[in-house]
Amino acid sequence: MARFTLPRDLYHGKGALEALKTLKGTRAMVCVGGGSMKRFGFLDKVVSYLQEAGMEVELFEGIEPDPSVDTVMRGAEAMTKFQPDWIVAIGGGSPIDAAKAMWIKYEHPEITFEQMCVVFGIPELRKKAHFCAIPSTSGTATEVTAFSVITDYKKGIKYPLADFEITPDVAIVDPDLAETMPKKLTAHTGMDAMTHAIEAYVSTAHCEFTDPLAIFAIKMIQEDLIPSYNGDMTKRASMHNAQCLAGMAFSNALLGIVHSMAHKTGAAFEDLGAHIIHGAANAMYLPKVIAFNAKDETAKKRYGVIADYMGLGGANDDEKVKNLIAFLRGMNDALNIPQCIAHYGLDSMPADTGFVPENIFLERLPEIAKNAVADACTGSNPRAITVDEMAKLLKCCYYDTEVDF
């Protein structure tokens, strides 16, 4: 038996933020990141709409990019004091992911972070509060997923939390918010969405309910991402929907080792002064992982279907896979995303010399490879992978060399 779970209500289109007026409750905790939602007036609108719904509102502000375990614990403590019956998270993936983890700790104060990380092991929620997610970026789709990613900076590891319990009750997908994204964020979140859709389509857990969502999202992103990056706001609105469709797919079909690698490399070089931003990591690793997975015949056929749907040509599946890889690398170039870690600069832009020195990468590689294989996303990858193979694949992602194994 399989399961397909989405939010009960999804409000979409311009002005959808007003749906907050319809929520029924007495107290709402609003979780938000940096100043952009306040600066553009959306935070004030959220508070006003919730107050119009008859709720007392309290803010938990300043959730950082790649939210930490410490932030989660502080937020849960604030919720315990305020006792909200609605948790409303607005912004990029980070505040929404953090709020999901806070929600778990708020409802179950005895739970440890290690227990939260047990895949599909989170106890029943909604005894104290329901959850509404409002994304301002077009990539993570955490507003419709059963996932949250939290960083343990002491270990330098990102941990995915996975359980249908943390699928939001309400998602509000309003393109007005996405218009505020800067170009770099548009690129990174867009390639995150493309990775979600492709990994969902070839995942071992894909099914007839997830395939249409994934394949349609791929086509939309193919057509809309680069124009959105270049300032076309009609395409920006379309991308906001496309990333949500991709999220619906992967929340139920799961992901693969592109995400395993991105989770375990993202914070691994934090002490060198920079993160490998999640969407950029996915963009760099996706072509290499496709080449690796395509050694599996079933996966190769499904990549071929993707290439056909995208109109990329190819006389056979081998050619179609090559065309798909070439197209994705071309997207990276058009979006100013590096092709490999060695050329990943401090500002996340392509650089002749990246911020991760070769000797440091090789020194940390065994531990990163081991952690990536153990990641929650590895189990649904279409081709099994050993720690040694993961290390070889990560080397290909560092040097931008061919995957021949």
mmCIF file of C-alpha atoms in Angstrom:
data_model
loop_
_atom_site.group_PDB
_atom_site.id
_atom_site.type_symbol
_atom_site.label_atom_id
_atom_site.label_comp_id
_atom_site.label_asym_id
_atom_site.label_seq_id
_atom_site.Cartn_x
_atom_site.Cartn_y
_atom_site.Cartn_z
ATOM 1 C CA MET A 1 0.000 0.000 0.000
ATOM 2 C CA ALA A 2 1.256 3.481 -0.897
ATOM 3 C CA ARG A 3 0.164 6.909 0.308
ATOM 4 C CA PHE A 4 -0.416 10.253 -1.432
ATOM 5 C CA THR A 5 -0.728 13.264 0.885
ATOM 6 C CA LEU A 6 -1.081 16.987 0.172
ATOM 7 C CA PRO A 7 -2.345 20.004 2.170
ATOM 8 C CA ARG A 8 -6.099 20.011 2.653
ATOM 9 C CA ASP A 9 -6.367 23.457 1.059
ATOM 10 C CA LEU A 10 -4.137 25.187 -1.464
ATOM 11 C CA TYR A 11 -4.961 28.801 -2.332
ATOM 12 C CA HIS A 12 -3.204 30.092 -5.441
ATOM 13 C CA GLY A 13 -3.099 33.063 -7.779
ATOM 14 C CA LYS A 14 -2.606 36.768 -7.231
ATOM 15 C CA GLY A 15 -4.149 37.979 -4.011
ATOM 16 C CA ALA A 16 -4.347 34.482 -2.519
ATOM 17 C CA LEU A 17 -2.775 35.817 0.679
ATOM 18 C CA GLU A 18 -6.227 37.069 1.667
ATOM 19 C CA ALA A 19 -7.221 33.457 2.355
ATOM 20 C CA LEU A 20 -5.677 33.999 5.808
ATOM 21 C CA LYS A 21 -8.904 35.831 6.697
ATOM 22 C CA THR A 22 -10.749 32.496 6.552
ATOM 23 C CA LEU A 23 -8.634 30.651 9.141
ATOM 24 C CA LYS A 24 -10.463 29.758 12.344
ATOM 25 C CA GLY A 25 -8.521 30.130 15.583
ATOM 26 C CA THR A 26 -7.593 32.328 18.530
ATOM 27 C CA ARG A 27 -3.781 32.743 18.412
ATOM 28 C CA ALA A 28 -1.342 32.612 15.506
ATOM 29 C CA MET A 29 2.445 32.514 15.682
ATOM 30 C CA VAL A 30 3.943 33.942 12.478
ATOM 31 C CA CYS A 31 7.427 32.630 11.657
ATOM 32 C CA VAL A 32 9.505 34.690 9.227
ATOM 33 C CA GLY A 33 13.096 35.056 8.083
ATOM 34 C CA GLY A 34 14.986 38.197 7.162
ATOM 35 C CA GLY A 35 13.575 41.597 6.363
ATOM 36 C CA SER A 36 12.279 41.117 2.813
ATOM 37 C CA MET A 37 8.740 40.090 3.778
ATOM 38 C CA LYS A 38 8.544 43.091 6.106
ATOM 39 C CA ARG A 39 10.229 45.412 3.608
ATOM 40 C CA PHE A 40 7.770 44.575 0.829
ATOM 41 C CA GLY A 41 4.743 44.850 3.114
ATOM 42 C CA PHE A 42 3.712 41.173 3.091
ATOM 43 C CA LEU A 43 4.341 40.592 6.787
ATOM 44 C CA ASP A 44 2.042 43.479 7.702
ATOM 45 C CA LYS A 45 -0.623 42.028 5.406
ATOM 46 C CA VAL A 46 -0.321 38.608 7.055
ATOM 47 C CA VAL A 47 -0.702 40.088 10.533
ATOM 48 C CA SER A 48 -3.641 42.254 9.417
ATOM 49 C CA TYR A 49 -5.482 39.371 7.746
ATOM 50 C CA LEU A 50 -5.001 37.104 10.783
ATOM 51 C CA GLN A 51 -6.242 39.832 13.094
ATOM 52 C CA GLU A 52 -9.223 40.295 10.785
ATOM 53 C CA ALA A 53 -9.864 36.573 11.296
ATOM 54 C CA GLY A 54 -10.098 37.318 15.021
ATOM 55 C CA MET A 55 -6.693 36.055 16.118
ATOM 56 C CA GLU A 56 -4.071 37.398 18.474
ATOM 57 C CA VAL A 57 -0.768 37.401 16.577
ATOM 58 C CA GLU A 58 2.828 37.042 17.740
ATOM 59 C CA LEU A 59 5.931 37.125 15.518
ATOM 60 C CA PHE A 60 9.007 34.916 15.599
ATOM 61 C CA GLU A 61 11.434 36.774 13.342
ATOM 62 C CA GLY A 62 14.982 36.439 12.087
ATOM 63 C CA ILE A 63 15.052 32.781 11.036
ATOM 64 C CA GLU A 64 18.350 32.402 9.216
ATOM 65 C CA PRO A 65 19.015 30.773 5.823
ATOM 66 C CA ASP A 66 19.729 27.072 6.419
ATOM 67 C CA PRO A 67 18.046 27.183 9.848
ATOM 68 C CA SER A 68 19.867 25.680 12.815
ATOM 69 C CA VAL A 69 18.839 23.257 15.523
ATOM 70 C CA ASP A 70 19.289 26.115 18.023
ATOM 71 C CA THR A 71 16.792 28.303 16.136
ATOM 72 C CA VAL A 72 14.281 25.445 16.108
ATOM 73 C CA MET A 73 14.557 25.033 19.859
ATOM 74 C CA ARG A 74 14.179 28.784 20.480
ATOM 75 C CA GLY A 75 11.106 28.919 18.278
ATOM 76 C CA ALA A 76 9.505 25.951 19.990
ATOM 77 C CA GLU A 77 10.096 27.636 23.344
ATOM 78 C CA ALA A 78 8.379 30.799 22.077
ATOM 79 C CA MET A 79 5.424 28.709 20.893
ATOM 80 C CA THR A 80 5.184 26.975 24.254
ATOM 81 C CA LYS A 81 4.875 30.381 25.929
ATOM 82 C CA PHE A 82 2.364 31.801 23.429
ATOM 83 C CA GLN A 83 0.324 28.611 22.846
ATOM 84 C CA PRO A 84 -0.784 29.259 19.238
ATOM 85 C CA ASP A 85 -3.439 27.155 17.562
ATOM 86 C CA TRP A 86 -2.125 28.273 14.143
ATOM 87 C CA ILE A 87 1.506 28.368 13.056
ATOM 88 C CA VAL A 88 1.890 30.531 9.945
ATOM 89 C CA ALA A 89 5.256 30.469 8.192
ATOM 90 C CA ILE A 90 6.032 32.995 5.456
ATOM 91 C CA GLY A 91 9.134 33.428 3.307
ATOM 92 C CA GLY A 92 11.588 31.099 1.617
ATOM 93 C CA GLY A 93 12.113 27.460 2.407
ATOM 94 C CA SER A 94 14.155 28.240 5.514
ATOM 95 C CA PRO A 95 11.495 29.842 7.741
ATOM 96 C CA ILE A 96 8.902 27.298 6.625
ATOM 97 C CA ASP A 97 11.242 24.369 7.285
ATOM 98 C CA ALA A 98 12.246 25.815 10.655
ATOM 99 C CA ALA A 99 8.618 26.371 11.635
ATOM 100 C CA LYS A 100 7.772 22.762 10.776
ATOM 101 C CA ALA A 101 10.486 21.531 13.143
ATOM 102 C CA MET A 102 9.373 24.020 15.826
ATOM 103 C CA TRP A 103 5.854 22.654 15.438
ATOM 104 C CA ILE A 104 7.050 19.129 16.248
ATOM 105 C CA LYS A 105 8.880 20.278 19.387
ATOM 106 C CA TYR A 106 5.951 22.486 20.448
ATOM 107 C CA GLU A 107 3.491 19.601 20.247
ATOM 108 C CA HIS A 108 5.932 17.087 21.757
ATOM 109 C CA PRO A 109 8.315 18.887 24.160
ATOM 110 C CA GLU A 110 9.982 15.608 25.118
ATOM 111 C CA ILE A 111 11.198 14.827 21.588
ATOM 112 C CA THR A 112 14.891 15.262 20.761
ATOM 113 C CA PHE A 113 16.246 16.510 17.455
ATOM 114 C CA GLU A 114 17.739 13.065 16.849
ATOM 115 C CA GLN A 115 14.260 11.546 17.231
ATOM 116 C CA MET A 116 12.837 14.109 14.786
ATOM 117 C CA CYS A 117 15.315 12.825 12.190
ATOM 118 C CA VAL A 118 13.886 9.284 12.217
ATOM 119 C CA VAL A 119 12.255 8.967 8.808
ATOM 120 C CA PHE A 120 8.466 8.745 9.125
ATOM 121 C CA GLY A 121 8.875 8.483 12.883
ATOM 122 C CA ILE A 122 7.349 11.778 14.022
ATOM 123 C CA PRO A 123 4.448 11.384 16.475
ATOM 124 C CA GLU A 124 0.969 12.661 15.662
ATOM 125 C CA LEU A 125 0.634 16.443 15.412
ATOM 126 C CA ARG A 126 -2.360 18.845 15.368
ATOM 127 C CA LYS A 127 -3.214 18.320 19.026
ATOM 128 C CA LYS A 128 -2.214 21.934 19.690
ATOM 129 C CA ALA A 129 -1.921 23.709 16.328
ATOM 130 C CA HIS A 130 -2.455 23.597 12.586
ATOM 131 C CA PHE A 131 0.063 24.842 10.051
ATOM 132 C CA CYS A 132 -0.156 27.311 7.151
ATOM 133 C CA ALA A 133 2.789 27.848 4.782
ATOM 134 C CA ILE A 134 3.237 30.833 2.454
ATOM 135 C CA PRO A 135 6.267 30.596 0.137
ATOM 136 C CA SER A 136 8.022 33.661 -1.248
ATOM 137 C CA THR A 137 10.499 31.671 -3.351
ATOM 138 C CA SER A 138 9.872 29.284 -6.232
ATOM 139 C CA GLY A 139 11.830 26.146 -5.474
ATOM 140 C CA THR A 140 11.653 24.271 -2.190
ATOM 141 C CA ALA A 141 7.862 23.675 -2.333
ATOM 142 C CA THR A 142 8.015 23.002 1.390
ATOM 143 C CA GLU A 143 4.517 24.490 1.550
ATOM 144 C CA VAL A 144 3.154 21.199 0.179
ATOM 145 C CA THR A 145 5.733 18.645 1.309
ATOM 146 C CA ALA A 146 6.332 16.205 4.120
ATOM 147 C CA PHE A 147 9.923 17.431 4.490
ATOM 148 C CA SER A 148 12.007 19.956 6.381
ATOM 149 C CA VAL A 149 15.785 20.464 6.273
ATOM 150 C CA ILE A 150 17.567 21.607 9.435
ATOM 151 C CA THR A 151 21.310 22.199 9.818
ATOM 152 C CA ASP A 152 23.415 20.982 12.744
ATOM 153 C CA TYR A 153 26.304 23.436 12.497
ATOM 154 C CA LYS A 154 28.297 21.616 15.161
ATOM 155 C CA LYS A 155 28.473 18.607 12.840
ATOM 156 C CA GLY A 156 28.362 20.561 9.571
ATOM 157 C CA ILE A 157 25.475 18.400 8.338
ATOM 158 C CA LYS A 158 22.008 19.174 6.993
ATOM 159 C CA TYR A 159 19.370 16.736 8.205
ATOM 160 C CA PRO A 160 16.135 16.151 6.285
ATOM 161 C CA LEU A 161 13.095 15.556 8.491
ATOM 162 C CA ALA A 162 10.556 13.407 6.672
ATOM 163 C CA ASP A 163 7.030 12.563 7.760
ATOM 164 C CA PHE A 164 3.545 13.199 6.380
ATOM 165 C CA GLU A 165 2.684 14.651 9.802
ATOM 166 C CA ILE A 166 4.557 17.855 8.854
ATOM 167 C CA THR A 167 2.727 18.339 5.557
ATOM 168 C CA PRO A 168 1.058 21.748 6.029
ATOM 169 C CA ASP A 169 -2.700 21.954 6.452
ATOM 170 C CA VAL A 170 -2.948 25.072 4.266
ATOM 171 C CA ALA A 171 -0.653 26.314 1.500
ATOM 172 C CA ILE A 172 -0.953 29.802 0.015
ATOM 173 C CA VAL A 173 0.874 30.087 -3.324
ATOM 174 C CA ASP A 174 0.619 33.775 -4.202
ATOM 175 C CA PRO A 175 2.873 34.913 -7.089
ATOM 176 C CA ASP A 176 2.985 38.460 -5.732
ATOM 177 C CA LEU A 177 5.496 37.261 -3.153
ATOM 178 C CA ALA A 178 7.716 35.578 -5.736
ATOM 179 C CA GLU A 179 8.154 38.856 -7.617
ATOM 180 C CA THR A 180 10.448 39.995 -4.811
ATOM 181 C CA MET A 181 13.122 37.357 -5.524
ATOM 182 C CA PRO A 182 16.539 38.607 -6.680
ATOM 183 C CA LYS A 183 18.011 36.994 -9.808
ATOM 184 C CA LYS A 184 20.422 34.651 -8.035
ATOM 185 C CA LEU A 185 17.690 33.304 -5.779
ATOM 186 C CA THR A 186 15.411 32.837 -8.803
ATOM 187 C CA ALA A 187 18.112 30.723 -10.446
ATOM 188 C CA HIS A 188 18.931 28.578 -7.432
ATOM 189 C CA THR A 189 15.356 27.905 -6.357
ATOM 190 C CA GLY A 190 14.358 27.179 -9.937
ATOM 191 C CA MET A 191 17.018 24.507 -10.356
ATOM 192 C CA ASP A 192 16.027 23.073 -6.990
ATOM 193 C CA ALA A 193 12.515 22.688 -8.415
ATOM 194 C CA MET A 194 13.835 21.071 -11.603
ATOM 195 C CA THR A 195 15.811 18.609 -9.495
ATOM 196 C CA HIS A 196 12.739 17.816 -7.400
ATOM 197 C CA ALA A 197 10.699 17.013 -10.499
ATOM 198 C CA ILE A 198 13.360 14.899 -12.232
ATOM 199 C CA GLU A 199 14.282 12.959 -9.094
ATOM 200 C CA ALA A 200 10.600 12.332 -8.325
ATOM 201 C CA TYR A 201 10.005 10.996 -11.833
ATOM 202 C CA VAL A 202 12.796 8.402 -11.642
ATOM 203 C CA SER A 203 12.449 7.599 -7.928
ATOM 204 C CA THR A 204 11.743 4.017 -6.933
ATOM 205 C CA ALA A 205 8.653 5.333 -5.101
ATOM 206 C CA HIS A 206 7.092 7.083 -8.113
ATOM 207 C CA CYS A 207 3.538 6.130 -9.067
ATOM 208 C CA GLU A 208 0.658 7.077 -11.365
ATOM 209 C CA PHE A 209 -0.318 9.901 -9.011
ATOM 210 C CA THR A 210 3.137 11.511 -8.908
ATOM 211 C CA ASP A 211 4.296 11.030 -12.518
ATOM 212 C CA PRO A 212 1.903 13.566 -14.128
ATOM 213 C CA LEU A 213 2.832 16.224 -11.579
ATOM 214 C CA ALA A 214 6.558 15.656 -12.063
ATOM 215 C CA ILE A 215 6.603 15.539 -15.846
ATOM 216 C CA PHE A 216 4.353 18.594 -16.236
ATOM 217 C CA ALA A 217 6.489 20.545 -13.762
ATOM 218 C CA ILE A 218 9.625 19.649 -15.766
ATOM 219 C CA LYS A 219 8.107 21.055 -18.959
ATOM 220 C CA MET A 220 6.945 24.228 -17.205
ATOM 221 C CA ILE A 221 10.371 24.818 -15.659
ATOM 222 C CA GLN A 222 12.061 24.186 -19.010
ATOM 223 C CA GLU A 223 9.928 26.914 -20.564
ATOM 224 C CA ASP A 224 9.654 29.373 -17.678
ATOM 225 C CA LEU A 225 12.793 29.415 -15.529
ATOM 226 C CA ILE A 226 15.245 31.286 -17.738
ATOM 227 C CA PRO A 227 12.696 33.974 -18.755
ATOM 228 C CA SER A 228 11.735 34.309 -15.071
ATOM 229 C CA TYR A 229 15.418 34.741 -14.200
ATOM 230 C CA ASN A 230 15.630 37.460 -16.848
ATOM 231 C CA GLY A 231 12.739 39.423 -15.344
ATOM 232 C CA ASP A 232 9.554 38.143 -17.045
ATOM 233 C CA MET A 233 7.008 38.353 -14.210
ATOM 234 C CA THR A 234 4.386 36.341 -16.079
ATOM 235 C CA LYS A 235 6.908 33.494 -16.207
ATOM 236 C CA ARG A 236 7.807 34.184 -12.575
ATOM 237 C CA ALA A 237 4.179 33.524 -11.634
ATOM 238 C CA SER A 238 4.179 30.340 -13.708
ATOM 239 C CA MET A 239 7.377 29.166 -11.988
ATOM 240 C CA HIS A 240 5.719 29.659 -8.611
ATOM 241 C CA ASN A 241 3.087 27.121 -9.670
ATOM 242 C CA ALA A 242 5.596 24.800 -11.356
ATOM 243 C CA GLN A 243 7.743 24.465 -8.252
ATOM 244 C CA CYS A 244 4.614 23.663 -6.238
ATOM 245 C CA LEU A 245 3.671 20.870 -8.657
ATOM 246 C CA ALA A 246 7.213 19.497 -8.382
ATOM 247 C CA GLY A 247 6.845 19.583 -4.607
ATOM 248 C CA MET A 248 3.581 17.660 -4.736
ATOM 249 C CA ALA A 249 5.378 15.023 -6.788
ATOM 250 C CA PHE A 250 8.492 14.597 -4.675
ATOM 251 C CA SER A 251 6.714 14.790 -1.334
ATOM 252 C CA ASN A 252 4.982 11.565 -2.320
ATOM 253 C CA ALA A 253 7.511 9.963 -4.697
ATOM 254 C CA LEU A 254 10.551 10.979 -2.623
ATOM 255 C CA LEU A 255 13.925 12.054 -4.026
ATOM 256 C CA GLY A 256 17.365 10.631 -4.766
ATOM 257 C CA ILE A 257 21.084 11.107 -4.318
ATOM 258 C CA VAL A 258 21.284 14.594 -5.844
ATOM 259 C CA HIS A 259 19.626 15.743 -2.651
ATOM 260 C CA SER A 260 21.646 13.360 -0.486
ATOM 261 C CA MET A 261 24.819 14.961 -1.836
ATOM 262 C CA ALA A 262 23.479 18.510 -1.566
ATOM 263 C CA HIS A 263 22.424 17.940 2.055
ATOM 264 C CA LYS A 264 25.826 16.608 3.045
ATOM 265 C CA THR A 265 28.022 19.081 1.169
ATOM 266 C CA GLY A 266 26.002 22.239 1.860
ATOM 267 C CA ALA A 267 27.410 22.953 5.322
ATOM 268 C CA ALA A 268 30.519 20.747 5.150
ATOM 269 C CA PHE A 269 32.775 23.690 4.324
ATOM 270 C CA GLU A 270 31.103 26.277 6.538
ATOM 271 C CA ASP A 271 34.388 26.952 8.325
ATOM 272 C CA LEU A 272 35.849 28.161 5.011
ATOM 273 C CA GLY A 273 33.394 31.029 4.987
ATOM 274 C CA ALA A 274 30.589 29.952 2.701
ATOM 275 C CA HIS A 275 27.794 27.479 2.178
ATOM 276 C CA ILE A 276 27.267 25.576 -1.038
ATOM 277 C CA ILE A 277 23.759 26.937 -1.565
ATOM 278 C CA HIS A 278 21.256 24.107 -1.847
ATOM 279 C CA GLY A 279 19.782 24.968 -5.254
ATOM 280 C CA ALA A 280 23.201 25.549 -6.771
ATOM 281 C CA ALA A 281 24.438 22.240 -5.358
ATOM 282 C CA ASN A 282 21.487 20.453 -6.953
ATOM 283 C CA ALA A 283 22.147 22.167 -10.278
ATOM 284 C CA MET A 284 25.818 21.133 -10.268
ATOM 285 C CA TYR A 285 25.204 17.543 -9.175
ATOM 286 C CA LEU A 286 22.081 16.703 -11.215
ATOM 287 C CA PRO A 287 23.831 16.062 -14.574
ATOM 288 C CA LYS A 288 26.409 13.810 -12.884
ATOM 289 C CA VAL A 289 23.766 11.850 -11.011
ATOM 290 C CA ILE A 290 21.749 11.354 -14.205
ATOM 291 C CA ALA A 291 24.848 9.891 -15.846
ATOM 292 C CA PHE A 292 25.351 7.582 -12.847
ATOM 293 C CA ASN A 293 21.718 6.493 -12.562
ATOM 294 C CA ALA A 294 21.355 5.954 -16.317
ATOM 295 C CA LYS A 295 23.581 2.873 -15.995
ATOM 296 C CA ASP A 296 20.374 1.339 -14.630
ATOM 297 C CA GLU A 297 18.151 0.404 -17.586
ATOM 298 C CA THR A 298 14.860 1.327 -15.905
ATOM 299 C CA ALA A 299 16.163 4.742 -14.903
ATOM 300 C CA LYS A 300 17.614 5.287 -18.378
ATOM 301 C CA LYS A 301 14.225 4.649 -19.973
ATOM 302 C CA ARG A 302 12.546 7.126 -17.628
ATOM 303 C CA TYR A 303 15.164 9.784 -18.354
ATOM 304 C CA GLY A 304 14.424 9.093 -22.009
ATOM 305 C CA VAL A 305 10.739 9.817 -21.409
ATOM 306 C CA ILE A 306 11.703 13.111 -19.779
ATOM 307 C CA ALA A 307 13.864 14.033 -22.770
ATOM 308 C CA ASP A 308 11.018 13.177 -25.149
ATOM 309 C CA TYR A 309 8.559 15.296 -23.173
ATOM 310 C CA MET A 310 11.023 18.186 -23.296
ATOM 311 C CA GLY A 311 11.469 17.731 -27.056
ATOM 312 C CA LEU A 312 15.231 17.218 -26.820
ATOM 313 C CA GLY A 313 15.528 14.595 -29.565
ATOM 314 C CA GLY A 314 17.693 11.482 -29.643
ATOM 315 C CA ALA A 315 17.467 8.254 -31.619
ATOM 316 C CA ASN A 316 17.696 6.020 -28.539
ATOM 317 C CA ASP A 317 17.730 6.286 -24.770
ATOM 318 C CA ASP A 318 21.501 6.732 -24.601
ATOM 319 C CA GLU A 319 21.303 9.755 -26.892
ATOM 320 C CA LYS A 320 18.289 11.102 -25.021
ATOM 321 C CA VAL A 321 20.175 10.923 -21.711
ATOM 322 C CA LYS A 322 23.123 12.781 -23.239
ATOM 323 C CA ASN A 323 20.773 15.441 -24.619
ATOM 324 C CA LEU A 324 19.079 15.818 -21.230
ATOM 325 C CA ILE A 325 22.427 16.260 -19.480
ATOM 326 C CA ALA A 326 23.555 18.785 -22.077
ATOM 327 C CA PHE A 327 20.318 20.749 -21.734
ATOM 328 C CA LEU A 328 20.609 20.949 -17.947
ATOM 329 C CA ARG A 329 24.229 22.078 -18.172
ATOM 330 C CA GLY A 330 23.101 24.729 -20.628
ATOM 331 C CA MET A 331 20.503 25.910 -18.114
ATOM 332 C CA ASN A 332 23.252 26.236 -15.500
ATOM 333 C CA ASP A 333 25.264 28.391 -17.880
ATOM 334 C CA ALA A 334 22.253 30.591 -18.670
ATOM 335 C CA LEU A 335 21.573 31.011 -14.939
ATOM 336 C CA ASN A 336 25.210 31.746 -14.002
ATOM 337 C CA ILE A 337 25.493 28.620 -11.880
ATOM 338 C CA PRO A 338 28.910 26.858 -11.793
ATOM 339 C CA GLN A 339 29.202 23.381 -13.264
ATOM 340 C CA CYS A 340 31.292 21.960 -10.407
ATOM 341 C CA ILE A 341 32.483 22.552 -6.852
ATOM 342 C CA ALA A 342 36.009 23.486 -7.968
ATOM 343 C CA HIS A 343 34.558 26.518 -9.759
ATOM 344 C CA TYR A 344 31.992 27.446 -7.090
ATOM 345 C CA GLY A 345 32.999 30.920 -5.947
ATOM 346 C CA LEU A 346 32.372 32.634 -2.629
ATOM 347 C CA ASP A 347 29.386 34.508 -4.075
ATOM 348 C CA SER A 348 28.027 31.234 -5.553
ATOM 349 C CA MET A 349 28.905 32.466 -9.030
ATOM 350 C CA PRO A 350 31.323 30.677 -11.412
ATOM 351 C CA ALA A 351 34.971 31.334 -10.518
ATOM 352 C CA ASP A 352 38.326 30.107 -11.818
ATOM 353 C CA THR A 353 39.171 29.079 -8.255
ATOM 354 C CA GLY A 354 36.331 28.112 -5.937
ATOM 355 C CA PHE A 355 36.179 28.506 -2.176
ATOM 356 C CA VAL A 356 36.693 24.760 -1.498
ATOM 357 C CA PRO A 357 40.411 23.913 -1.922
ATOM 358 C CA GLU A 358 41.148 20.534 -3.464
ATOM 359 C CA ASN A 359 43.108 19.262 -0.468
ATOM 360 C CA ILE A 360 40.305 20.163 1.975
ATOM 361 C CA PHE A 361 37.700 18.536 -0.267
ATOM 362 C CA LEU A 362 39.703 15.309 -0.531
ATOM 363 C CA GLU A 363 40.402 15.286 3.198
ATOM 364 C CA ARG A 364 36.701 15.525 4.057
ATOM 365 C CA LEU A 365 35.442 13.389 1.177
ATOM 366 C CA PRO A 366 35.282 10.008 3.016
ATOM 367 C CA GLU A 367 33.070 11.417 5.776
ATOM 368 C CA ILE A 368 30.874 13.345 3.318
ATOM 369 C CA ALA A 369 30.412 10.234 1.165
ATOM 370 C CA LYS A 370 29.476 8.117 4.173
ATOM 371 C CA ASN A 371 26.960 10.717 5.371
ATOM 372 C CA ALA A 372 25.469 11.115 1.881
ATOM 373 C CA VAL A 373 24.833 7.379 1.534
ATOM 374 C CA ALA A 374 23.136 7.442 4.944
ATOM 375 C CA ASP A 375 20.906 10.399 3.969
ATOM 376 C CA ALA A 376 17.148 9.843 3.979
ATOM 377 C CA CYS A 377 16.935 10.558 0.228
ATOM 378 C CA THR A 378 19.319 7.785 -0.821
ATOM 379 C CA GLY A 379 16.854 4.945 -0.301
ATOM 380 C CA SER A 380 14.576 5.962 -3.188
ATOM 381 C CA ASN A 381 17.354 6.617 -5.715
ATOM 382 C CA PRO A 382 16.833 4.402 -8.795
ATOM 383 C CA ARG A 383 20.359 2.959 -8.642
ATOM 384 C CA ALA A 384 21.945 1.660 -5.440
ATOM 385 C CA ILE A 385 25.199 3.299 -4.444
ATOM 386 C CA THR A 386 28.062 2.310 -2.150
ATOM 387 C CA VAL A 387 30.197 4.671 -0.093
ATOM 388 C CA ASP A 388 33.115 4.138 -2.493
ATOM 389 C CA GLU A 389 30.910 4.925 -5.491
ATOM 390 C CA MET A 390 29.544 8.001 -3.725
ATOM 391 C CA ALA A 391 33.082 9.240 -3.151
ATOM 392 C CA LYS A 392 33.879 8.732 -6.851
ATOM 393 C CA LEU A 393 30.671 10.527 -7.858
ATOM 394 C CA LEU A 394 31.444 13.453 -5.567
ATOM 395 C CA LYS A 395 34.895 13.693 -7.154
ATOM 396 C CA CYS A 396 33.199 13.985 -10.543
ATOM 397 C CA CYS A 397 31.100 16.799 -9.076
ATOM 398 C CA TYR A 398 34.225 18.522 -7.772
ATOM 399 C CA TYR A 399 36.352 18.276 -10.919
ATOM 400 C CA ASP A 400 33.521 18.189 -13.528
ATOM 401 C CA THR A 401 34.763 14.881 -14.935
ATOM 402 C CA GLU A 402 32.784 12.195 -16.762
ATOM 403 C CA VAL A 403 30.878 9.543 -14.791
ATOM 404 C CA ASP A 404 32.086 6.245 -16.263
ATOM 405 C CA PHE A 405 31.091 3.784 -13.566
#
